[in-house]
CSV table of C-alpha atoms in Angstrom, one decimal:
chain,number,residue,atom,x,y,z
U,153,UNK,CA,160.1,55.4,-37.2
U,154,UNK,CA,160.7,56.9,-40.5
U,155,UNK,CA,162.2,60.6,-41.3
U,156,UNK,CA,158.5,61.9,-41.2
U,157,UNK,CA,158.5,61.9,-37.6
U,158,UNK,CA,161.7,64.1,-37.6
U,159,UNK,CA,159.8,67.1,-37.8
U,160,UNK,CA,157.2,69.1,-36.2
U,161,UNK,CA,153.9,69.1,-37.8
U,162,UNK,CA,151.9,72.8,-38.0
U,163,UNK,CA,148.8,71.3,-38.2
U,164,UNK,CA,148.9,69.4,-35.0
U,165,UNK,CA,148.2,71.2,-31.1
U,166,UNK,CA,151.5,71.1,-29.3
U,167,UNK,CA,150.2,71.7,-26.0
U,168,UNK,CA,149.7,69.4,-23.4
U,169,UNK,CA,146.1,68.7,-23.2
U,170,UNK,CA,145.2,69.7,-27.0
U,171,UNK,CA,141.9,68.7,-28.7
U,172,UNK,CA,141.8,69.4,-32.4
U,173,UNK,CA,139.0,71.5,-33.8
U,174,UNK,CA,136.5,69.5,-35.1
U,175,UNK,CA,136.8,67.0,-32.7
U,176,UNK,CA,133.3,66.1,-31.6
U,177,UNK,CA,131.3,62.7,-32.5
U,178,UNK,CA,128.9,64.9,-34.7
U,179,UNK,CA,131.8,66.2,-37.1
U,180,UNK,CA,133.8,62.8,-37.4
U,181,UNK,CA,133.1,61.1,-40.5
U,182,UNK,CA,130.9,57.5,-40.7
U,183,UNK,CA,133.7,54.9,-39.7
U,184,UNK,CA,136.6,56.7,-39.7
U,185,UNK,CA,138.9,55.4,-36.6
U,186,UNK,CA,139.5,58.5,-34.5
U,187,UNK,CA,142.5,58.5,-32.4
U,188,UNK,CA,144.4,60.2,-29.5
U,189,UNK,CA,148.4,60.7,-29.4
U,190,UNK,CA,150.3,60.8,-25.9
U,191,UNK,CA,153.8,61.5,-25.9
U,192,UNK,CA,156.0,64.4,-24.6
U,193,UNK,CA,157.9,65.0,-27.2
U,194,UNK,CA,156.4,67.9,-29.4
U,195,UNK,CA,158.2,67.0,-32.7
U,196,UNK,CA,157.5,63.4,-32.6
U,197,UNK,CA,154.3,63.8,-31.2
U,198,UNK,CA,153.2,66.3,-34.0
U,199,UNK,CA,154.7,64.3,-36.5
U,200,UNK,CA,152.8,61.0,-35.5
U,201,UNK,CA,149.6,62.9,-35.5
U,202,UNK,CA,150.7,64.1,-39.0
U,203,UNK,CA,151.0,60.7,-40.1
U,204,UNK,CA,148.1,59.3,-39.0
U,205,UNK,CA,146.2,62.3,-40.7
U,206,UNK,CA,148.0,61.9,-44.1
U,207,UNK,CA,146.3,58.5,-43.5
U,208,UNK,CA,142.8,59.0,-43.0
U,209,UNK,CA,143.0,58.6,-39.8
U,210,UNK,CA,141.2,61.3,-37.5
U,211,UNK,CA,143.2,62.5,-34.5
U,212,UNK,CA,140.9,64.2,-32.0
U,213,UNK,CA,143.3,65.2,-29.0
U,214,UNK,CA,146.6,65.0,-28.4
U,215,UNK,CA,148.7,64.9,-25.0
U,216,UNK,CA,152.2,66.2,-23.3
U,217,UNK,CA,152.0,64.3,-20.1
U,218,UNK,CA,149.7,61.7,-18.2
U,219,UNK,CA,147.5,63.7,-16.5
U,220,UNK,CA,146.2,65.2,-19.9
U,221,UNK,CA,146.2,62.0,-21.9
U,222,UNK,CA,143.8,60.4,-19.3
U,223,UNK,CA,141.5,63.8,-19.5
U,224,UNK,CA,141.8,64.0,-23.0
U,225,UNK,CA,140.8,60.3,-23.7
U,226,UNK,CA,137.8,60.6,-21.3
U,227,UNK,CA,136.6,63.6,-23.4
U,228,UNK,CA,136.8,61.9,-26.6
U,229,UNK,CA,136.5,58.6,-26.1
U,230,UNK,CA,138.5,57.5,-29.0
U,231,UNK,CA,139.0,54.3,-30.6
U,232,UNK,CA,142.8,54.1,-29.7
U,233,UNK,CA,145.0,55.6,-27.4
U,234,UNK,CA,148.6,56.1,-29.1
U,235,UNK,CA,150.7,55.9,-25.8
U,236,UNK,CA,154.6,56.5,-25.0
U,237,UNK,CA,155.3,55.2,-21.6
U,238,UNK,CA,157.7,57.7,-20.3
U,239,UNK,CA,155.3,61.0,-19.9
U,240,UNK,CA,155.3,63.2,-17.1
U,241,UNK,CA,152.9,62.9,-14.3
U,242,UNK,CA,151.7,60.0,-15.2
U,243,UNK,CA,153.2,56.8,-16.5
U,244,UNK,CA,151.8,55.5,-19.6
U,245,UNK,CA,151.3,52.0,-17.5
U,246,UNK,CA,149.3,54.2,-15.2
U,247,UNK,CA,147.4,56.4,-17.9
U,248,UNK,CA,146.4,52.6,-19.7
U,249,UNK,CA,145.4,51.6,-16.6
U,250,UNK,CA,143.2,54.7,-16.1
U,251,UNK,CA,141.4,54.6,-19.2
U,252,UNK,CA,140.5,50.8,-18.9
U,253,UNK,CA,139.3,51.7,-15.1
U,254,UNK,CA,137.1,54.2,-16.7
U,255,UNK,CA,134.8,51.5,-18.6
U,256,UNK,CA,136.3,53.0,-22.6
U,257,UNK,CA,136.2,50.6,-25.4
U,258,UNK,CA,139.0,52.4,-26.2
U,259,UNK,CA,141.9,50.8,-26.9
U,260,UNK,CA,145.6,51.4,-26.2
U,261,UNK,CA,148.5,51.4,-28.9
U,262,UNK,CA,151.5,51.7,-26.6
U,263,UNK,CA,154.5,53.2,-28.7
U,264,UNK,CA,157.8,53.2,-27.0
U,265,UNK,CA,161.7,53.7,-27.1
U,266,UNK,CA,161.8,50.7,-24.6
U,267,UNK,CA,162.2,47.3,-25.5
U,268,UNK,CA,162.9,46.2,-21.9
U,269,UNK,CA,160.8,43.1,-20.6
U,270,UNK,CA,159.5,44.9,-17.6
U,271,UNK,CA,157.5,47.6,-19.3
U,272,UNK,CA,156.4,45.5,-22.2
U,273,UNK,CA,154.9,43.3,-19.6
U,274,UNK,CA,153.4,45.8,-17.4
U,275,UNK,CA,151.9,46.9,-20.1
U,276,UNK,CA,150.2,44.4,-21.4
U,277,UNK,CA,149.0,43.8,-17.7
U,278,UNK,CA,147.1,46.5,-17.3
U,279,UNK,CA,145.2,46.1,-20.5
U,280,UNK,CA,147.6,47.5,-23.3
U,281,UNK,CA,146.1,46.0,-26.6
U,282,UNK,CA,149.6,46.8,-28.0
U,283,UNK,CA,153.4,47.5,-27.9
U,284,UNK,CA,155.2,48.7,-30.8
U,285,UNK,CA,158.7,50.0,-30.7
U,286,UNK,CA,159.4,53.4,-31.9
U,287,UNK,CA,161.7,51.9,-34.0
U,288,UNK,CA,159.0,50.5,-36.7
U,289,UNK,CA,158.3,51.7,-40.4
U,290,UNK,CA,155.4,54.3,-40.4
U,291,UNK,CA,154.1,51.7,-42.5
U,292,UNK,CA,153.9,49.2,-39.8
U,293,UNK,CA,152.6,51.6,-37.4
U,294,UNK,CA,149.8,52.7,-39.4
U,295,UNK,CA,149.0,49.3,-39.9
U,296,UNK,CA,148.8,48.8,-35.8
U,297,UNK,CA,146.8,51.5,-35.4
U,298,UNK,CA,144.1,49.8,-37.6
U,299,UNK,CA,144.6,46.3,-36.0
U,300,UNK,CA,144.7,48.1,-32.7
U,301,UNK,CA,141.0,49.3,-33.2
U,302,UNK,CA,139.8,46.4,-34.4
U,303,UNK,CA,141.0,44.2,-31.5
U,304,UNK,CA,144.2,42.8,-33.1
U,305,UNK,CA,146.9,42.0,-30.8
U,306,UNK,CA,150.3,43.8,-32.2
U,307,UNK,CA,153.6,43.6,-31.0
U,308,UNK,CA,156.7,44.4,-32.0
U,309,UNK,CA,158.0,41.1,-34.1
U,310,UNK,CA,160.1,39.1,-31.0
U,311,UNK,CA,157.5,40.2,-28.0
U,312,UNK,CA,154.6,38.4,-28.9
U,313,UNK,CA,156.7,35.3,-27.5
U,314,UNK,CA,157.5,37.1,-24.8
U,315,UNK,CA,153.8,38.2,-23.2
U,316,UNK,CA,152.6,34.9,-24.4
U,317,UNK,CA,155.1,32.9,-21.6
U,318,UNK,CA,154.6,35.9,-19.3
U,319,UNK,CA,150.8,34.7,-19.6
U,320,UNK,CA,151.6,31.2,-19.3
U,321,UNK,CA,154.0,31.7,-16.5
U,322,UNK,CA,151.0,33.6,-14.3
U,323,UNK,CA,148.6,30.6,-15.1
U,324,UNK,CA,150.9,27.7,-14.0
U,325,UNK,CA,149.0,27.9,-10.8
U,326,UNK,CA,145.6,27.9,-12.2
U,327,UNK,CA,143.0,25.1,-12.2
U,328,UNK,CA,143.0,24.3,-16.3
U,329,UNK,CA,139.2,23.6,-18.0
U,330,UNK,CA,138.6,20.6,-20.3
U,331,UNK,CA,137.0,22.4,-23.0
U,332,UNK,CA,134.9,25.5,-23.6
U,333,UNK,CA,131.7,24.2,-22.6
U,334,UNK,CA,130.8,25.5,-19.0
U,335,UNK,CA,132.1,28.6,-20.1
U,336,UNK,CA,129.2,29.3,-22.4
U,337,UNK,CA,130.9,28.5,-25.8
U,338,UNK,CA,130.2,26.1,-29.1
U,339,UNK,CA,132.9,24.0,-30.2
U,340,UNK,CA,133.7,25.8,-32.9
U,341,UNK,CA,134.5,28.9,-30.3
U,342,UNK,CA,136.3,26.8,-28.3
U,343,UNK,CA,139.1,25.4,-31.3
U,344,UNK,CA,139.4,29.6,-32.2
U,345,UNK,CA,139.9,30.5,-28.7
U,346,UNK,CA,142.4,27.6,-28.3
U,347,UNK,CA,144.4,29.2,-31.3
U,348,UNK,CA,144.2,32.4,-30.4
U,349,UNK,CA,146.2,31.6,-27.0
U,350,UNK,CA,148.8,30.2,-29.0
U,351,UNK,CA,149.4,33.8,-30.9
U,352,UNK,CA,148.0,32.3,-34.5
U,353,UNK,CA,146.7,35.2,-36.4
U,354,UNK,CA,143.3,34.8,-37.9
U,355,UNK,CA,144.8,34.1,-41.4
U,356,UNK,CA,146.4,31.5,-39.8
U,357,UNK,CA,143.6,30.4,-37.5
U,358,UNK,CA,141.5,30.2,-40.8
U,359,UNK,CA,143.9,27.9,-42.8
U,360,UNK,CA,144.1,25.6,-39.7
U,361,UNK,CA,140.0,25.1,-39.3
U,362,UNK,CA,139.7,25.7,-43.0
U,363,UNK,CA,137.2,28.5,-42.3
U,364,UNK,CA,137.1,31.7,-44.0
U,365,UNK,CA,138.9,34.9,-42.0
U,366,UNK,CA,135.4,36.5,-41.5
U,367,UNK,CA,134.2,33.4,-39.8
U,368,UNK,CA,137.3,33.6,-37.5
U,369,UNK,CA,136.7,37.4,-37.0
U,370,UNK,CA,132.6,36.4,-36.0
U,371,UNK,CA,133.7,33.5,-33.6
U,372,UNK,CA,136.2,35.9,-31.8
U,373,UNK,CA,133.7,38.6,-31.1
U,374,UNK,CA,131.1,36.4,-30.2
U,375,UNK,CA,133.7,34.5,-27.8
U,376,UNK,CA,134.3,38.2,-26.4
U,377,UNK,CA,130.8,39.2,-25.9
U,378,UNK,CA,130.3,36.0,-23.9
U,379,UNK,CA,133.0,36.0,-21.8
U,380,UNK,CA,132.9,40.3,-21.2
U,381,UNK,CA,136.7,40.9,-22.5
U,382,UNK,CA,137.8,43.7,-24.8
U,383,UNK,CA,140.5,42.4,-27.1
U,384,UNK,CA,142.8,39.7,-28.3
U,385,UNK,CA,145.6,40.1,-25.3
U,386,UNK,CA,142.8,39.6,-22.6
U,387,UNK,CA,141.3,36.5,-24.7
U,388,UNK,CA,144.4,34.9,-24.7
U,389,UNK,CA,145.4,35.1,-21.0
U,390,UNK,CA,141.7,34.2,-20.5
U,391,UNK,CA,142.2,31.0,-22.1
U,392,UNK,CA,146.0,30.4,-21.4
U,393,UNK,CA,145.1,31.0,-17.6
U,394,UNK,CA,142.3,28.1,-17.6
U,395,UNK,CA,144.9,25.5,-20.0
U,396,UNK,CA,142.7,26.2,-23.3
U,397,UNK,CA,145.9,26.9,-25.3
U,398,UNK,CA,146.6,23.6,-26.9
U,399,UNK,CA,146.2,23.8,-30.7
U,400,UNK,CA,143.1,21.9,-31.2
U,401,UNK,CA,142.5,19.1,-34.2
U,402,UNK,CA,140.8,20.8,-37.4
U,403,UNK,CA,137.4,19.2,-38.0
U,404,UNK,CA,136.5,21.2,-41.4
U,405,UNK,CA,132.8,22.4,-39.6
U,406,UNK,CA,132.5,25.9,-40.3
């Protein structure tokens, strides 16, 4: 990431299962995307948290090894988990897997040194919404974090490809669906969730149907409320697992 996560941040708890003051639901202000940093690293970690301070974001907790990220999301329940995979303790595989055991709509950011196919696949497995490389412009982290808590798939550019054959790969076997029909959805929710599996964003999903974005945004929620998922990467091995990931033909119906 960029120099400003070269160096510790005062502002910031250092120790391993820190909750800032001011924390609680009843202080945070109306929409503001509260968030909870995991590494164990003290000058990175502090200097992330900085960051996503300077940038309105509100970071409620932060963590020095597994253990204390899983108690410190359970506390307070934030909208995402930032996550390095190699803490103590726990893995950050394991502490992902944890906090999606535990019923949280929050949602995990993993932010890692390791490009390796293994953990970026693991990850994703057990629920990651996320993997971004340590690598990455604070710019395009902040910019994760926000398409993190909305429910925006984000990878580092070259993995995308990557999880979406892993996904294809663990469906070969399955028995493939003609349409969206017997699983509860219109037609219209049908052609989105076809796009989605093929890793189209929703500017691009909008341009193909000739929709707006906020009616692609409205039929993914609605087509994650029906069929009880959480975000984007679970959408699209939903649909990839049951052969709904052939681009569909536009029909110009909103």
């Amino acid at each position: 990431m960029t120099t400003a996560h070269q160096g510790a941040c005062g502002r910031c708890g250092s120790g391993p299962d820190e909750a800032l003051e001011g924390a609680g639901p009843d202080r945070r202000p109306a929409g503001a995307v509260t968030v909870v940093v995991a590494d164990d690293h003290p000058m990175w970690r502090d200097a992330v948290a900085r960051d996503l301070t300077d940038a309105g974001f509100i970071v409620v907790a932060t963590a020095a090894d597994g253990p204390s990220a899983v108690r410190r999301t359970l506390a307070t329940r934030p909208a995402v988990l930032v996550l390095d995979l190699n803490l103590p303790g726990l893995r950050g595989d394991e502490v992902c897997a944890s906090v999606i055991e535990a019923g949280l709509s929050t949602r995990v950011l993993i932010l890692s040194a390791s490009g390796e196919q293994k953990d970026v696949l693991e990850a994703v497995k057990v629920g990651a919404t996320g993997y971004l490389l340590k690598s990455a412009s604070r710019e395009t982290f902040l910019a994760a974090v926000s398409d993190t808590a909305a429910g925006r798939a984000v990878f580092t550019p070259g993995l995308a490809g990557l999880v979406l054959g892993e996904f294809r790969r663990m469906a070969s076997g399955a028995a493939p669906v003609r349409d969206g029909e017997a699983l509860g959805l219109t037609e219209r929710e049908t052609e989105v969730l076809r796009l989605v599996a093929t890793g189209m964003s929703y500017k691009q999903i909008a341009a193909r149907l000739f929709i707006s974005h906020r009616t692609v945004q409205n039929h993914v929620q609605n087509t994650l409320a029906k069929l009880q998922l959480h975000n984007r990467v679970e959408l699209a091995r939903f649909a990839i697992a049951r052969g709904l990931d052939t681009p569909p033909t536009p029909t110009g119906r909103p």
